[in-house]
């Protein structure tokens, strides 16, 4: 009674579009037989049939997420820092060693050249000094007399020509300095217009 209440799948619109697994298998075997017969007529051996993927029950979102994760791992592996460098080959090592040795030789030669030039320059400067001022012939009396008379040469200050437009500010005087200067000024020269007024007795 329950079977009569359920409508048949083969009846109706849905039933006309439904294909069973047995129908798919029959169509696949028929297609393989046709391929084999066609190759037999040509006298060739048919290629091996392509392997169909096993049924994967995962949803499309899960498959895409797995593919994305696999691609991300592959990209990270490719761009890892360790993969960006490779070991040097034997000929590269030999070339770099020869370049380094050549640079060291050039550096040594340059230092020797510079040392010789510096030595010759010092000798030339020393020879000029000796030629300009021959050593004075001195007697024992003049040596003892000349030694204490050495006086330092005062350093001349250049004129202040280059300081045009500069304003010089005077330091403000403290109260005690101003008072001392005023007292000195009064004592030094009395003003003729001013008289000293005193008590006459």
Short mmCIF file of C-alpha atoms in Angstrom, two decimals:
data_model
loop_
_atom_site.label_atom_id
_atom_site.label_comp_id
_atom_site.label_asym_id
_atom_site.label_seq_id
_atom_site.Cartn_x
_atom_site.Cartn_y
_atom_site.Cartn_z
CA UNK A 1 0.00 0.00 0.00
CA UNK A 2 2.86 2.31 0.74
CA UNK A 3 4.41 1.52 -2.68
CA UNK A 4 1.25 2.56 -4.46
CA UNK A 5 1.25 5.97 -2.73
CA UNK A 6 4.78 6.79 -3.98
CA UNK A 7 4.78 7.88 -7.60
CA UNK A 8 7.21 6.18 -9.95
CA UNK A 9 10.43 8.00 -10.86
CA UNK A 10 10.14 7.00 -14.48
CA UNK A 11 6.78 8.68 -14.83
CA UNK A 12 6.54 12.41 -15.32
CA UNK A 13 8.99 15.13 -16.32
CA UNK A 14 11.67 14.20 -13.77
CA UNK A 15 11.70 10.58 -14.87
CA UNK A 16 12.44 11.47 -18.49
CA UNK A 17 15.66 13.27 -17.47
CA UNK A 18 16.86 10.67 -14.99
CA UNK A 19 19.73 8.39 -16.11
CA UNK A 20 20.66 5.38 -14.03
CA UNK A 21 24.21 4.15 -13.34
CA UNK A 22 23.57 0.98 -15.35
CA UNK A 23 22.65 3.10 -18.41
CA UNK A 24 25.93 5.06 -18.02
CA UNK A 25 27.97 1.82 -17.78
CA UNK A 26 26.24 0.37 -20.87
CA UNK A 27 26.95 3.56 -22.87
CA UNK A 28 30.61 3.48 -21.78
CA UNK A 29 31.12 -0.18 -22.84
CA UNK A 30 29.39 0.47 -26.18
CA UNK A 31 31.69 3.52 -26.80
CA UNK A 32 34.81 1.44 -25.96
CA UNK A 33 33.73 -1.33 -28.36
CA UNK A 34 33.22 1.23 -31.14
CA UNK A 35 36.73 2.67 -30.57
CA UNK A 36 38.28 -0.80 -30.63
CA UNK A 37 36.43 -1.70 -33.85
CA UNK A 38 37.57 1.57 -35.51
CA UNK A 39 41.23 0.94 -34.58
CA UNK A 40 40.94 -2.70 -35.72
CA UNK A 41 39.77 -1.52 -39.16
CA UNK A 42 42.78 0.83 -39.33
CA UNK A 43 45.11 -1.94 -38.22
CA UNK A 44 46.37 -0.07 -35.18
CA UNK A 45 46.29 -0.85 -31.53
CA UNK A 46 43.89 1.41 -29.58
CA UNK A 47 45.43 3.70 -26.94
CA UNK A 48 44.81 2.83 -23.32
CA UNK A 49 41.48 4.20 -22.12
CA UNK A 50 41.73 7.35 -20.01
CA UNK A 51 41.37 6.76 -16.32
CA UNK A 52 38.34 8.47 -14.92
CA UNK A 53 38.65 10.21 -11.59
CA UNK A 54 37.19 8.36 -8.66
CA UNK A 55 34.07 9.85 -7.22
CA UNK A 56 34.86 12.61 -4.78
CA UNK A 57 32.07 13.31 -2.34
CA UNK A 58 33.43 16.72 -1.29
CA UNK A 59 31.54 19.87 -2.13
CA UNK A 60 32.86 22.32 -4.72
CA UNK A 61 33.83 24.82 -2.01
CA UNK A 62 35.94 22.17 -0.25
CA UNK A 63 37.65 21.21 -3.53
CA UNK A 64 38.44 24.86 -4.34
CA UNK A 65 39.79 25.48 -0.83
CA UNK A 66 42.05 22.42 -1.13
CA UNK A 67 43.32 23.58 -4.55
CA UNK A 68 43.96 27.09 -3.19
CA UNK A 69 45.89 25.69 -0.20
CA UNK A 70 47.98 23.48 -2.50
CA UNK A 71 48.81 26.44 -4.77
CA UNK A 72 49.69 28.60 -1.73
CA UNK A 73 52.06 25.90 -0.43
CA UNK A 74 53.67 25.57 -3.85
CA UNK A 75 54.16 29.36 -4.09
CA UNK A 76 55.65 29.56 -0.57
CA UNK A 77 58.02 26.71 -1.36
CA UNK A 78 59.08 28.44 -4.56
CA UNK A 79 59.70 31.81 -2.90
CA UNK A 80 61.42 30.54 0.25
CA UNK A 81 64.65 32.37 0.99
CA UNK A 82 66.64 29.15 0.81
CA UNK A 83 65.43 28.54 -2.74
CA UNK A 84 66.53 31.98 -3.94
CA UNK A 85 70.23 31.13 -3.56
CA UNK A 86 72.17 28.36 -5.15
CA UNK A 87 75.61 26.97 -4.47
CA UNK A 88 78.49 28.27 -6.57
CA UNK A 89 79.88 26.00 -9.22
CA UNK A 90 83.57 25.12 -9.42
CA UNK A 91 84.36 27.47 -12.33
CA UNK A 92 82.57 30.35 -10.59
CA UNK A 93 84.62 29.75 -7.43
CA UNK A 94 87.86 29.74 -9.45
CA UNK A 95 86.90 32.99 -11.20
CA UNK A 96 86.04 34.76 -7.94
CA UNK A 97 89.30 33.57 -6.36
CA UNK A 98 91.30 34.91 -9.31
CA UNK A 99 89.53 38.29 -9.11
CA UNK A 100 90.21 38.50 -5.35
CA UNK A 101 93.90 37.62 -5.80
CA UNK A 102 94.27 40.21 -8.57
CA UNK A 103 92.69 42.88 -6.34
CA UNK A 104 95.03 41.98 -3.47
CA UNK A 105 98.07 42.25 -5.76
CA UNK A 106 96.93 45.64 -7.08
CA UNK A 107 96.35 46.86 -3.52
CA UNK A 108 99.83 45.76 -2.43
CA UNK A 109 101.42 47.46 -5.46
CA UNK A 110 99.48 50.65 -4.76
CA UNK A 111 100.62 50.69 -1.12
CA UNK A 112 104.26 50.21 -2.17
CA UNK A 113 103.95 53.01 -4.76
CA UNK A 114 102.33 55.34 -2.23
CA UNK A 115 105.01 54.54 0.34
CA UNK A 116 107.80 55.30 -2.14
CA UNK A 117 106.17 58.58 -3.21
CA UNK A 118 105.66 59.61 0.41
CA UNK A 119 109.26 58.78 1.27
CA UNK A 120 110.60 60.78 -1.70
CA UNK A 121 108.31 63.72 -0.78
CA UNK A 122 109.57 63.73 2.81
CA UNK A 123 113.17 63.62 1.60
CA UNK A 124 112.52 66.55 -0.76
CA UNK A 125 110.91 68.62 2.02
CA UNK A 126 113.80 67.84 4.37
CA UNK A 127 116.32 68.82 1.67
CA UNK A 128 114.54 72.16 1.10
CA UNK A 129 114.60 72.97 4.83
CA UNK A 130 118.30 72.14 5.02
CA UNK A 131 119.10 74.29 1.96
CA UNK A 132 117.08 77.30 3.20
CA UNK A 133 118.60 77.51 6.65
CA UNK A 134 122.13 76.16 6.97
CA UNK A 135 123.01 75.30 10.55
CA UNK A 136 124.66 78.32 12.26
CA UNK A 137 128.20 77.92 13.42
CA UNK A 138 128.00 78.47 17.13
CA UNK A 139 130.56 78.87 19.84
CA UNK A 140 130.01 77.64 23.38
CA UNK A 141 129.50 81.21 24.69
CA UNK A 142 126.86 82.11 22.13
CA UNK A 143 124.96 78.87 22.74
CA UNK A 144 124.58 79.59 26.45
CA UNK A 145 123.68 83.23 25.82
CA UNK A 146 121.20 82.46 23.05
CA UNK A 147 119.24 79.84 24.95
CA UNK A 148 117.58 82.08 27.61
CA UNK A 149 116.76 84.91 25.14
CA UNK A 150 114.14 82.95 23.17
CA UNK A 151 110.96 84.98 23.18
CA UNK A 152 107.65 83.88 21.71
CA UNK A 153 106.57 85.70 18.58
CA UNK A 154 103.27 87.51 19.19
CA UNK A 155 100.50 86.32 16.93
CA UNK A 156 99.14 89.08 14.73
CA UNK A 157 95.40 89.21 14.49
CA UNK A 158 94.05 89.91 11.03
CA UNK A 159 92.20 93.20 10.63
CA UNK A 160 88.44 93.02 10.99
CA UNK A 161 87.79 93.88 7.37
CA UNK A 162 85.71 90.80 6.74
CA UNK A 163 83.26 91.69 9.52
CA UNK A 164 81.42 94.43 7.66
CA UNK A 165 77.85 94.88 8.79
CA UNK A 166 78.38 93.10 12.11
CA UNK A 167 76.88 94.80 15.16
CA UNK A 168 78.96 94.45 18.31
CA UNK A 169 77.00 94.45 21.54
CA UNK A 170 78.73 95.71 24.66
CA UNK A 171 78.38 93.74 27.82
CA UNK A 172 76.13 95.36 30.40
CA UNK A 173 78.14 96.71 33.31
CA UNK A 174 77.41 95.60 36.80
CA UNK A 175 76.49 98.20 39.43
CA UNK A 176 79.91 98.08 41.15
CA UNK A 177 81.81 98.55 37.84
CA UNK A 178 79.63 101.52 36.88
CA UNK A 179 80.14 103.14 40.30
CA UNK A 180 83.93 102.68 40.16
CA UNK A 181 84.09 104.19 36.67
CA UNK A 182 82.00 107.21 37.75
CA UNK A 183 84.24 107.87 40.77
CA UNK A 184 87.38 107.66 38.60
CA UNK A 185 85.86 110.07 36.09
CA UNK A 186 84.95 112.67 38.76
CA UNK A 187 88.38 112.59 40.38
CA UNK A 188 90.31 112.77 37.13
CA UNK A 189 89.07 116.08 35.72
CA UNK A 190 86.82 118.57 37.53
CA UNK A 191 84.37 120.43 35.41
CA UNK A 192 85.38 124.11 35.15
CA UNK A 193 81.79 125.28 35.15
CA UNK A 194 81.09 123.62 38.41
CA UNK A 195 82.50 125.04 41.52
CA UNK A 196 82.85 123.54 44.81
CA UNK A 197 80.58 125.19 47.24
CA UNK A 198 81.78 124.99 50.74
CA UNK A 199 80.92 126.56 54.05
CA UNK A 200 82.84 129.67 54.78
CA UNK A 201 83.45 130.52 58.29
#
